[in-house]
mmCIF file of C-alpha atoms in Angstrom:
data_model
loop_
_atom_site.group_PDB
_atom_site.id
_atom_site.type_symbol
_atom_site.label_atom_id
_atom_site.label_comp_id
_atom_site.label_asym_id
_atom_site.label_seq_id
_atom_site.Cartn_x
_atom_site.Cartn_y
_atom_site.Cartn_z
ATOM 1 C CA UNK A 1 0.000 0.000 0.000
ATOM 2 C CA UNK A 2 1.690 3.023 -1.238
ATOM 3 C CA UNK A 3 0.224 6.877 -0.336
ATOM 4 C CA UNK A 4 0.906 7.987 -4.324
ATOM 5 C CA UNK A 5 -0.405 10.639 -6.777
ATOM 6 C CA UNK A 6 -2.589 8.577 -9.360
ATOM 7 C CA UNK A 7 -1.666 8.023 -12.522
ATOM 8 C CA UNK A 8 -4.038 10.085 -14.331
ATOM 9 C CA UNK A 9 -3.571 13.177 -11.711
ATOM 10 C CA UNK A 10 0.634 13.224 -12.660
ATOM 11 C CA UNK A 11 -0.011 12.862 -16.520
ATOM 12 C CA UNK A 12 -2.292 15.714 -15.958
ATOM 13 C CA UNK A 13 0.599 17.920 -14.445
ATOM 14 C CA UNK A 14 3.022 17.033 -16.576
ATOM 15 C CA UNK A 15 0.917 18.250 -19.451
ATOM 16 C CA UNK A 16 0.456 21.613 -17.936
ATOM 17 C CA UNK A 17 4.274 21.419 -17.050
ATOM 18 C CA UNK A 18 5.280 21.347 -20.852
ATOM 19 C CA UNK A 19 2.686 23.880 -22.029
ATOM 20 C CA UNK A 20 3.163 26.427 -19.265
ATOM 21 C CA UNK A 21 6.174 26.209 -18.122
ATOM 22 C CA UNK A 22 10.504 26.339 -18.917
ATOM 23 C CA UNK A 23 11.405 22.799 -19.741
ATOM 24 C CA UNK A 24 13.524 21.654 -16.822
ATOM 25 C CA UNK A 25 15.921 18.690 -16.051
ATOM 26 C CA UNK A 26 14.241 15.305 -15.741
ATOM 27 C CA UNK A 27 15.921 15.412 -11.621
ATOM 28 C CA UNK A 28 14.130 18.445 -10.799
ATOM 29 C CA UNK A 29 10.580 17.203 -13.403
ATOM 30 C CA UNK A 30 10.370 14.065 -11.066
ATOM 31 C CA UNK A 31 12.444 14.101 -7.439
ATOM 32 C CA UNK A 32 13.120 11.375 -6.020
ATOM 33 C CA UNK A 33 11.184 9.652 -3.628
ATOM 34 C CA UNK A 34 11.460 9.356 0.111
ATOM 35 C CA UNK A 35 10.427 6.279 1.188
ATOM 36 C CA UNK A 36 9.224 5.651 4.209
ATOM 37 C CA UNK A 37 7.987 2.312 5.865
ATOM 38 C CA UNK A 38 5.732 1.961 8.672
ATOM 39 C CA UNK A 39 3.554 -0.811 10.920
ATOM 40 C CA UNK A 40 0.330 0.000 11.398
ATOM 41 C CA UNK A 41 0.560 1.164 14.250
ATOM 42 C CA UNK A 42 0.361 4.186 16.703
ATOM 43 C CA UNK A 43 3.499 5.561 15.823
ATOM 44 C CA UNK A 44 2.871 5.568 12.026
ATOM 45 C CA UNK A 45 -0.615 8.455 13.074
ATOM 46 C CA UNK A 46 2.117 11.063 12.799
ATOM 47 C CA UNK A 47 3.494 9.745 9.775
ATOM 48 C CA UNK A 48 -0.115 9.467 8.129
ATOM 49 C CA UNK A 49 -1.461 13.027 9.258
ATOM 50 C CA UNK A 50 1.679 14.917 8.121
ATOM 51 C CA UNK A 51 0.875 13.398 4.732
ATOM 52 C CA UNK A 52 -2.957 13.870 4.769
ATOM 53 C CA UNK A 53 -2.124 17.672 5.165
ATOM 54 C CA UNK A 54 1.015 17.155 2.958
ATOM 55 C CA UNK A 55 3.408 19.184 5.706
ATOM 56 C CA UNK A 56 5.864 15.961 4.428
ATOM 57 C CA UNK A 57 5.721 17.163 0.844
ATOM 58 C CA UNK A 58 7.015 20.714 1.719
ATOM 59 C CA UNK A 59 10.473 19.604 0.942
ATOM 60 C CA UNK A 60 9.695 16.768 -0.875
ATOM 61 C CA UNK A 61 6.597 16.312 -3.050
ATOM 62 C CA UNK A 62 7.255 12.437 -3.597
ATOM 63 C CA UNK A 63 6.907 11.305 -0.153
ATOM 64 C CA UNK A 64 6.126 7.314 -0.309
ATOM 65 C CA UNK A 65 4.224 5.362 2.674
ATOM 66 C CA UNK A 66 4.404 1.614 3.040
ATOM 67 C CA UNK A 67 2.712 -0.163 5.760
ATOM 68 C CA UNK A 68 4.569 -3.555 7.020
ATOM 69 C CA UNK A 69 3.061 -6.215 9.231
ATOM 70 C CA UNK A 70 5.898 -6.974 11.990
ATOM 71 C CA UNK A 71 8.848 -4.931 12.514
ATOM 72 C CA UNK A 72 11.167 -8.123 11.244
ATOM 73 C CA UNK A 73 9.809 -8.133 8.168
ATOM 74 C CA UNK A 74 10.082 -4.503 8.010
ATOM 75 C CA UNK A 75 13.765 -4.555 9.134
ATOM 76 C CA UNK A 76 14.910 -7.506 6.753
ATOM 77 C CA UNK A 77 12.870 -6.320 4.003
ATOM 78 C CA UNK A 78 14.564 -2.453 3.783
ATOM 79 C CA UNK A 79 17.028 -3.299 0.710
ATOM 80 C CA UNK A 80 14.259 -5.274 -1.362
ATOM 81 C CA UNK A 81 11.683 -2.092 -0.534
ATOM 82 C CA UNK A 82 14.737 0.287 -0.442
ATOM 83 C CA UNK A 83 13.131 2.538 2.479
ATOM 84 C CA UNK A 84 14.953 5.716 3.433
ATOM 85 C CA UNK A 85 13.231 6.696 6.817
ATOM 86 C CA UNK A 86 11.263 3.925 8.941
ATOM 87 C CA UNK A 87 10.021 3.086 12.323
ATOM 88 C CA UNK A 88 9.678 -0.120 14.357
ATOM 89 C CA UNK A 89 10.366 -1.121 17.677
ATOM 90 C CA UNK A 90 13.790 -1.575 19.227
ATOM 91 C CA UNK A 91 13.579 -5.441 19.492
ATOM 92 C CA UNK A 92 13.890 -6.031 15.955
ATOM 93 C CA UNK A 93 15.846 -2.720 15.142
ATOM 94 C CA UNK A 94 18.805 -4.165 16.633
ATOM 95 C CA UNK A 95 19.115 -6.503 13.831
ATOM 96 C CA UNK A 96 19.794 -3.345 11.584
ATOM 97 C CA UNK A 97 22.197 -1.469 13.859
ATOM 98 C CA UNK A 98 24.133 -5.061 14.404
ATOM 99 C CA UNK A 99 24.910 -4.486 10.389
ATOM 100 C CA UNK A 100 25.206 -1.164 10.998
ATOM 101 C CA UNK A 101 22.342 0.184 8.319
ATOM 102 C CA UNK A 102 20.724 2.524 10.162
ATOM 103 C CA UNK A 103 20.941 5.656 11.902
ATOM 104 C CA UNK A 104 18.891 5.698 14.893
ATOM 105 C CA UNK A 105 17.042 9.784 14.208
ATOM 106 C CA UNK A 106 14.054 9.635 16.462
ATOM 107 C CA UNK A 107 11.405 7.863 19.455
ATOM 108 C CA UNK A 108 7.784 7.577 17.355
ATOM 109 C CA UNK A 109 6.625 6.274 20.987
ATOM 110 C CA UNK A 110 7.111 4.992 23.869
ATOM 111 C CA UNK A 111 4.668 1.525 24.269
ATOM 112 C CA UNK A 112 5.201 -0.485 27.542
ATOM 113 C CA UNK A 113 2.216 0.400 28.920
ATOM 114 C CA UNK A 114 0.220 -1.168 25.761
ATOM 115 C CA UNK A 115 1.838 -4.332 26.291
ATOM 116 C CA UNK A 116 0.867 -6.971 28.696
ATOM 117 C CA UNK A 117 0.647 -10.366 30.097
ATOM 118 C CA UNK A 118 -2.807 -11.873 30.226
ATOM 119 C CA UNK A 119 -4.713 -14.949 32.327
ATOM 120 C CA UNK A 120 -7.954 -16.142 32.159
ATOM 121 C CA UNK A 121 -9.895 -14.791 34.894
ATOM 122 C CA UNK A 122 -10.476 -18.381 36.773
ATOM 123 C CA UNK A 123 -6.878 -18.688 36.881
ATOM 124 C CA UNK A 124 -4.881 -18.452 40.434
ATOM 125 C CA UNK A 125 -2.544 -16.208 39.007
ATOM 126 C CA UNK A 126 -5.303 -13.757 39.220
ATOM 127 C CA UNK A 127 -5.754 -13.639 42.605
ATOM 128 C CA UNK A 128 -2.072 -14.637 43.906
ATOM 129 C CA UNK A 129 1.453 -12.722 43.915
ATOM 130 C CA UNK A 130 4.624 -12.911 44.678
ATOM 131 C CA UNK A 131 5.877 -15.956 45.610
ATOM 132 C CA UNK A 132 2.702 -17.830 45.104
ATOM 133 C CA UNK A 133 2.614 -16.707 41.488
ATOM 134 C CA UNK A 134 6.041 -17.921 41.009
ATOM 135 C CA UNK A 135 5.299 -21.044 42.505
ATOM 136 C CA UNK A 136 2.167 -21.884 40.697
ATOM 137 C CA UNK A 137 3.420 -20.556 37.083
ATOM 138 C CA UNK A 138 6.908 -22.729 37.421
ATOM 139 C CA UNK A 139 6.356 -25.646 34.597
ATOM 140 C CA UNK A 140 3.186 -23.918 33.191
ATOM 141 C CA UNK A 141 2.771 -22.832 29.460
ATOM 142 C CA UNK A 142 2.611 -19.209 28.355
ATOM 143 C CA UNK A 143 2.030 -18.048 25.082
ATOM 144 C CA UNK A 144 4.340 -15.499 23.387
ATOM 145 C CA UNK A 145 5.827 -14.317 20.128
ATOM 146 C CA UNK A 146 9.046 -15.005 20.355
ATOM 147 C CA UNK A 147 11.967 -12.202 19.923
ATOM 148 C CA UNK A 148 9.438 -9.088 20.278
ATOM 149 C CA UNK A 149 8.332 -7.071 22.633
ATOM 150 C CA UNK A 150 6.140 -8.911 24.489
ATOM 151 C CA UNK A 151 8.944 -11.503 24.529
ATOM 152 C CA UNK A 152 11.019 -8.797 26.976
ATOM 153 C CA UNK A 153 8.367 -7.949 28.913
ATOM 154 C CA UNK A 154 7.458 -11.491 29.292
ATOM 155 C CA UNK A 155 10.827 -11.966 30.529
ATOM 156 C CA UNK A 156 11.202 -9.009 32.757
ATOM 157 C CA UNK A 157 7.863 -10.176 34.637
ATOM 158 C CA UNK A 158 9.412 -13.859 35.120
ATOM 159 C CA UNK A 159 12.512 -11.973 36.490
ATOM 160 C CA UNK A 160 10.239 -10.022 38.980
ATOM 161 C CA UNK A 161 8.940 -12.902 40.098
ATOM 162 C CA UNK A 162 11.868 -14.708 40.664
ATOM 163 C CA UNK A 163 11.531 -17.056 37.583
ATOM 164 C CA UNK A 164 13.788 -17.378 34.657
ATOM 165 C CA UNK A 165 12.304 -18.651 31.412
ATOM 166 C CA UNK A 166 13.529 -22.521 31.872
ATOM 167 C CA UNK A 167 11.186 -22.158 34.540
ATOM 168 C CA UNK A 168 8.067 -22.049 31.954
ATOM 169 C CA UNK A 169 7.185 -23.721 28.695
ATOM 170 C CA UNK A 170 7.295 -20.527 26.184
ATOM 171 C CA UNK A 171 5.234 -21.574 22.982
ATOM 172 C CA UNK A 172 5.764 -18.920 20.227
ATOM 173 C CA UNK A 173 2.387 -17.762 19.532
ATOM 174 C CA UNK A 174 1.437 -13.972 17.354
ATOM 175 C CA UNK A 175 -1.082 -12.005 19.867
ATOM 176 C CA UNK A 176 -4.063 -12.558 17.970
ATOM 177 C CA UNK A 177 -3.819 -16.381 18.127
ATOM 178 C CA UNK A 178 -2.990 -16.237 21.620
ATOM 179 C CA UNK A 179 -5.972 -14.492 22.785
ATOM 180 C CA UNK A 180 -8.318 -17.245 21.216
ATOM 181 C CA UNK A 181 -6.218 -19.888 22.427
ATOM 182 C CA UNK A 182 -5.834 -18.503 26.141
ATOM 183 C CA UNK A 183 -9.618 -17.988 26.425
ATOM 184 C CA UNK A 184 -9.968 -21.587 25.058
ATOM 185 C CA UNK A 185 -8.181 -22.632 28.014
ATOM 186 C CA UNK A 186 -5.177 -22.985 26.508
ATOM 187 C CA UNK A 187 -1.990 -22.148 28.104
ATOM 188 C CA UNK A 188 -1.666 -20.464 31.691
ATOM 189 C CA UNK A 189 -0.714 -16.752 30.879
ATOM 190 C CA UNK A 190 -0.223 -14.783 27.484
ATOM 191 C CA UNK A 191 2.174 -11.979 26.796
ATOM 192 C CA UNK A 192 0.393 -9.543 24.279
ATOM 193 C CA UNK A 193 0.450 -6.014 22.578
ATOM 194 C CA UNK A 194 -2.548 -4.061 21.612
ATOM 195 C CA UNK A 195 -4.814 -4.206 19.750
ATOM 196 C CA UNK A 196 -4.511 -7.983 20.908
ATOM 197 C CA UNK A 197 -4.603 -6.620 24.815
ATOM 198 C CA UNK A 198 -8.647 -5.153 23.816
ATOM 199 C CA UNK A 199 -9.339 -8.443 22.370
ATOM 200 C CA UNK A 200 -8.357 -10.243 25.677
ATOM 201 C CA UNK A 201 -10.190 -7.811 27.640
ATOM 202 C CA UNK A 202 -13.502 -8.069 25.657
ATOM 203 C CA UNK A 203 -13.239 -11.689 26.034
ATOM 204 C CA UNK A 204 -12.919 -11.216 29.821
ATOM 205 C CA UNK A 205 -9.060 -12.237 30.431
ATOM 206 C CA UNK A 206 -7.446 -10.609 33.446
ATOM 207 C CA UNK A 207 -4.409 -8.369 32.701
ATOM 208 C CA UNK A 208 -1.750 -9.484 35.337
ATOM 209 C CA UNK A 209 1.003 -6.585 34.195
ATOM 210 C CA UNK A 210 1.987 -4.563 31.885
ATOM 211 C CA UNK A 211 5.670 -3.260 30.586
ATOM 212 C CA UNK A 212 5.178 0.029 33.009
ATOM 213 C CA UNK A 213 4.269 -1.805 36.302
ATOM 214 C CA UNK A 214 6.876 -4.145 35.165
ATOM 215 C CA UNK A 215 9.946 -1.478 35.366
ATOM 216 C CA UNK A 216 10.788 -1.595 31.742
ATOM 217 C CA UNK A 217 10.657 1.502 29.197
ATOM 218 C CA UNK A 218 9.673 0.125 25.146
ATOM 219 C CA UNK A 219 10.476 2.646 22.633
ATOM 220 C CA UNK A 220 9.552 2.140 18.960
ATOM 221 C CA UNK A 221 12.545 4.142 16.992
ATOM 222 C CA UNK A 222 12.470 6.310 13.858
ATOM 223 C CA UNK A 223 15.449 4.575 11.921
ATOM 224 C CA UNK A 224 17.233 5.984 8.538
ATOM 225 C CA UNK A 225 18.940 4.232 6.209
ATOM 226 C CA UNK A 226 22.846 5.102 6.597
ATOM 227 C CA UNK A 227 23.804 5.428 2.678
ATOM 228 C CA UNK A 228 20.746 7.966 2.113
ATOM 229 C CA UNK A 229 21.068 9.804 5.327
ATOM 230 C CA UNK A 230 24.922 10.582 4.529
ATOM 231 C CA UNK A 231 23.757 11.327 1.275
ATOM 232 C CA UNK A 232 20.894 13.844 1.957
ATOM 233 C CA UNK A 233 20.646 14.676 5.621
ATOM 234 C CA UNK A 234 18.981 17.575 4.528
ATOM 235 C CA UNK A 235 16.093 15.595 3.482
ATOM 236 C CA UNK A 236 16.094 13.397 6.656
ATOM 237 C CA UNK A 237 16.127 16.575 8.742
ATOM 238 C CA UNK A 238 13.218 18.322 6.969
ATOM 239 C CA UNK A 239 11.123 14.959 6.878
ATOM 240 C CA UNK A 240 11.008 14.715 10.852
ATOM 241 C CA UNK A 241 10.064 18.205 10.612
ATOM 242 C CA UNK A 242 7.029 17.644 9.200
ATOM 243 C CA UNK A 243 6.518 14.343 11.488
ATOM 244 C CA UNK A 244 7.139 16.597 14.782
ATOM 245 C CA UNK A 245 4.583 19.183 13.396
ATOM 246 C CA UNK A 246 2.203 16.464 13.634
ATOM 247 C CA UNK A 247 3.200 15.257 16.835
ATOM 248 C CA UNK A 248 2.837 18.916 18.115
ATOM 249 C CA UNK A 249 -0.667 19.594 16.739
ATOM 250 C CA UNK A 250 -1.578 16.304 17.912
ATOM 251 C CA UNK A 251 -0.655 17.865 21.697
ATOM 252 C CA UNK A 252 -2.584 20.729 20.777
ATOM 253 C CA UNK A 253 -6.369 18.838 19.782
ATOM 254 C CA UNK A 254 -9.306 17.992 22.257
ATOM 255 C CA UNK A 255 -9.295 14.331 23.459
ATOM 256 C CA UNK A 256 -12.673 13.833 21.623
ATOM 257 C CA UNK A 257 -11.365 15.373 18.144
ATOM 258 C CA UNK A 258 -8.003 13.273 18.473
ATOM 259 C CA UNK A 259 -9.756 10.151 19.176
ATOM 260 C CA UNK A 260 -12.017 10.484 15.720
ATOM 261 C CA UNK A 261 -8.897 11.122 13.883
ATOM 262 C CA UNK A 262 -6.740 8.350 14.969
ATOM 263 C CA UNK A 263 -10.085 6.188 14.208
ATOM 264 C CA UNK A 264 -10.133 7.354 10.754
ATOM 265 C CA UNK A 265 -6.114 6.871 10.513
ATOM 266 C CA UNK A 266 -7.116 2.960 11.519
ATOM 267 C CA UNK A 267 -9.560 2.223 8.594
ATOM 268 C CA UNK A 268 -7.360 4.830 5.817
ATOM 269 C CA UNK A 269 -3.816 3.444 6.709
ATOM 270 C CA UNK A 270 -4.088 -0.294 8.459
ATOM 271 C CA UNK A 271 -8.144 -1.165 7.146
ATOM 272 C CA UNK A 272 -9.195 -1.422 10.962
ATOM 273 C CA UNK A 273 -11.862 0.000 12.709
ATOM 274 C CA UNK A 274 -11.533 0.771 15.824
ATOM 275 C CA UNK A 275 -14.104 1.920 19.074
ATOM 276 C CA UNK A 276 -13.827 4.934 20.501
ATOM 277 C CA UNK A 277 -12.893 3.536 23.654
ATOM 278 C CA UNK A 278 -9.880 1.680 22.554
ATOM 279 C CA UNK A 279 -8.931 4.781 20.613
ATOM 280 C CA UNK A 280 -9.016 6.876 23.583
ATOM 281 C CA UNK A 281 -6.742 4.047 25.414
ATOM 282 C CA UNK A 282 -4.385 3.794 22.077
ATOM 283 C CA UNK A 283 -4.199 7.646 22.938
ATOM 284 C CA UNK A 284 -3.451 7.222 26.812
ATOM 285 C CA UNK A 285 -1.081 4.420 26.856
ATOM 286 C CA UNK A 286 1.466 5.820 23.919
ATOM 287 C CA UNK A 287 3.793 8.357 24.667
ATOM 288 C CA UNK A 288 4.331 11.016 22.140
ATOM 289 C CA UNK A 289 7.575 13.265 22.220
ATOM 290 C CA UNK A 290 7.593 16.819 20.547
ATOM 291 C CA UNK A 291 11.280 17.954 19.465
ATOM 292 C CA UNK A 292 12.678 19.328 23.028
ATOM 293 C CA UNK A 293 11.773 15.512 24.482
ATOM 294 C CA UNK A 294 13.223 14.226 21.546
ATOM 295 C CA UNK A 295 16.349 15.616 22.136
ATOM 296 C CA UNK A 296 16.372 14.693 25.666
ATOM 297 C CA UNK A 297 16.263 11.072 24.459
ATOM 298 C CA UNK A 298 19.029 11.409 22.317
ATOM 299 C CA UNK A 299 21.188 13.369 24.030
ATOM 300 C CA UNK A 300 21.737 16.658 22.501
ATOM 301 C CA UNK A 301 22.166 18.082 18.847
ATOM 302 C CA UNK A 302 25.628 18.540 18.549
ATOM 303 C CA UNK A 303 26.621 17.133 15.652
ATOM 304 C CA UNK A 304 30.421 16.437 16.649
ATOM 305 C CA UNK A 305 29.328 14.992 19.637
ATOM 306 C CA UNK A 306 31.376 11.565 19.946
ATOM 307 C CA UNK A 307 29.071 9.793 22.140
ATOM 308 C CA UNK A 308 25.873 11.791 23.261
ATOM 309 C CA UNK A 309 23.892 10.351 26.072
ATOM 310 C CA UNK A 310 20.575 10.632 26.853
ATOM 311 C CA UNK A 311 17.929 8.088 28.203
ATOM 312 C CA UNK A 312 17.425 6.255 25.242
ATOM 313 C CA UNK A 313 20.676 4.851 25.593
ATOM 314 C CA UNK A 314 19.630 2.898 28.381
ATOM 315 C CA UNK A 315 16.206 1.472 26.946
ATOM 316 C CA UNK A 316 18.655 0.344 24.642
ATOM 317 C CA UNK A 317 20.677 -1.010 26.649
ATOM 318 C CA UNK A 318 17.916 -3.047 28.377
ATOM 319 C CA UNK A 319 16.633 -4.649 24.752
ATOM 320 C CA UNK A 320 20.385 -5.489 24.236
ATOM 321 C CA UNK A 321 20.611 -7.211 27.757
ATOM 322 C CA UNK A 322 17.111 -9.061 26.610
ATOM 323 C CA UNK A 323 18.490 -10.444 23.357
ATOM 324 C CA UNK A 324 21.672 -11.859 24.976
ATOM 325 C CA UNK A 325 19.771 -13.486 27.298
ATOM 326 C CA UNK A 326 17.557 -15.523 25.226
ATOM 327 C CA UNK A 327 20.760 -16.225 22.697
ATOM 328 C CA UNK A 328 20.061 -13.886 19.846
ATOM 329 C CA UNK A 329 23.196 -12.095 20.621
ATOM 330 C CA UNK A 330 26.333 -13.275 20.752
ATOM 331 C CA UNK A 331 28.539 -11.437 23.680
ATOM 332 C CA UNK A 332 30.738 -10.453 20.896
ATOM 333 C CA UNK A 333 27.716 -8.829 19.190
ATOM 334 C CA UNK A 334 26.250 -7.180 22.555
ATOM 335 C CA UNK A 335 29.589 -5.432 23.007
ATOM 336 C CA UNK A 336 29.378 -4.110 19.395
ATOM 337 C CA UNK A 337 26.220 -2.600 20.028
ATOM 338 C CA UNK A 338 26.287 -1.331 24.063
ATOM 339 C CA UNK A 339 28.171 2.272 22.833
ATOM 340 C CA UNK A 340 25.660 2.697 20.399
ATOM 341 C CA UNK A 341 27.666 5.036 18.082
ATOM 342 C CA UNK A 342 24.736 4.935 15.255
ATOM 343 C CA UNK A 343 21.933 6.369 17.840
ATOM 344 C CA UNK A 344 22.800 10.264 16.511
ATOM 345 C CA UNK A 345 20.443 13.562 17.522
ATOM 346 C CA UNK A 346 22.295 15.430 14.255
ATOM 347 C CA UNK A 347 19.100 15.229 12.132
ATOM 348 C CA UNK A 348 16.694 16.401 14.435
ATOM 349 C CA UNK A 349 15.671 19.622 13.314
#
């Protein structure tokens, strides 16, 4: 799915560009286009509503938008697609800082709190704690997709409790099939992300935690592709521009008028609908960070700066620590990554 002039609209220009106007160099007739890839997800509305009131086309009237379904795909997909400028979360991310393709530019969000761990409501986990939790969940099943997420929060909830992962039976499992297999009485506890977490609660399953309660920070990252950031960090630059203008007005709308919108941004960009109510909590439990946050996360803007820190760092840190835990990473690979020289605040605006 591609957010492109139609044919008939650009033959139509072009005609009145060679009747009305000085002919001009096919590089300046048809610029190039920044393509951008996105999951459907909250932090794509920015992404969507700078181009619905073309603020993205200022600087660049060829702006692309191409929806993905998991942030792997996204990530080992960006050569075959050829993205510029994308976003996913920092689980899979990794994979394309570890071979050092991307510049990490941005936070679209922050999603712990949308992300949770789920039993069925006639289950003892949801009435005990503590140490009667961790003694009743040792050798159960939980559902979870594996490498995600959910996967980290999953584990930093087992780590709360005392538990490592041996001490479960983890069946990879997406969200969606988890919910109907947990309320089929399937498995002892789900890990989940929304809009998986409303299906669980309309079907009456008890939310146990969430990445918040659980101490851990989530952040989905706004990633550019090295070779065309080096090339035109101009265009980089005046692309999260536009996104932060969104992200500001956004800050600046009624809770009732930015519900509707981000409803309408679910059917136009990922073919959902979705309540009000769940809009309102897609709203509440996403953080949103206008450019001053921004460079809080990152560190700074100077552009010389060898190493600047800044809280993201340490979210980072924490997905790295996950991944060498459950063997993705290599320790070789983990100490590649912990300096983090390719997280860079130089293209904010």
């Amino acid at each position: 799915m591609q957010f492109v002039r139609p044919l008939w609209a650009c033959l139509a220009i072009s005609c009145l560009l060679i009747s009305g106007a000085p002919a001009q160099s096919a590089d300046h007739a048809r610029p190039a286009p920044l393509r951008t890839a996105w999951l459907a997800e909250f932090e794509a509305f920015a992404a969507w509503y700078a181009h619905d009131r073309q603020w993205d086309r200022e600087n660049n009237p060829a702006v692309e938008l191409r929806p993905f379904p998991t942030g792997r795909l996204l990530v080992d997909n960006m050569h075959a697609y050829g993205w510029n400028l994308a976003a996913c979360g920092g689980v899979p991310a990794l994979r394309a800082l570890l071979r050092k393709d991307v510049y990490v530019v941005g936070v679209g969000t922050e999603e712990a709190a949308s992300n949770a761990v789920y039993a069925r409501a006639s289950s003892p986990l949801a009435r005990l704690n503590g140490g009667g939790a961790a003694r009743y969940l040792r050798g159960k099943t939980v559902l979870c997709p594996l490498g995600t997420s959910a996967h980290q929060l999953l584990l930093a909830w087992l780590d709360g409790m005392g538990l490592r992962d041996t001490d479960v039976t983890i069946v990879d499992v997406e969200p969606d099939e988890a919910v109907r297999a947990l309320a089929k009485g399937l498995g002892e506890a789900a890990a989940l992300w929304a809009p998986a977490t409303y299906a669980a609660e309309e079907l009456g399953l008890f939310r146990l935690t969430d990445g918040r309660k659980s101490g851990i920070a989530q952040p989905v990252l706004l990633l550019a592709e090295r070779g065309y950031a080096d090339k035109h960090p101009e265009r980089i630059t005046a692309y999260l521009r536009s996104y932060l203008q969104a992200v500001e007005s956004f800050g600046k709308m009624p809770v009732e008028e930015l519900a509707l919108l981000y409803q309408r941004f679910q059917r136009e960009f990922a073919g959902k609908a979705l309540s009000a109510a769940n809009a309102r909590r897609e709203l509440e439990t996403h953080l949103l960070f206008p450019l001053e946050k921004q460079k809080a996360l990152l560190g700074g803007v100077e552009a010389d700066a060898a190493r600047p820190e800044g809280p993201l760092r340490d979210w980072l840190k924490d997905v790295i620590a996950f991944h060498k835990k459950t063997g993705a990473l290599s320790s070789r690979e983990a100490g590649e990554l912990e300096s983090l020289p390719l997280v860079t605040p130089r293209f904010l605006p």
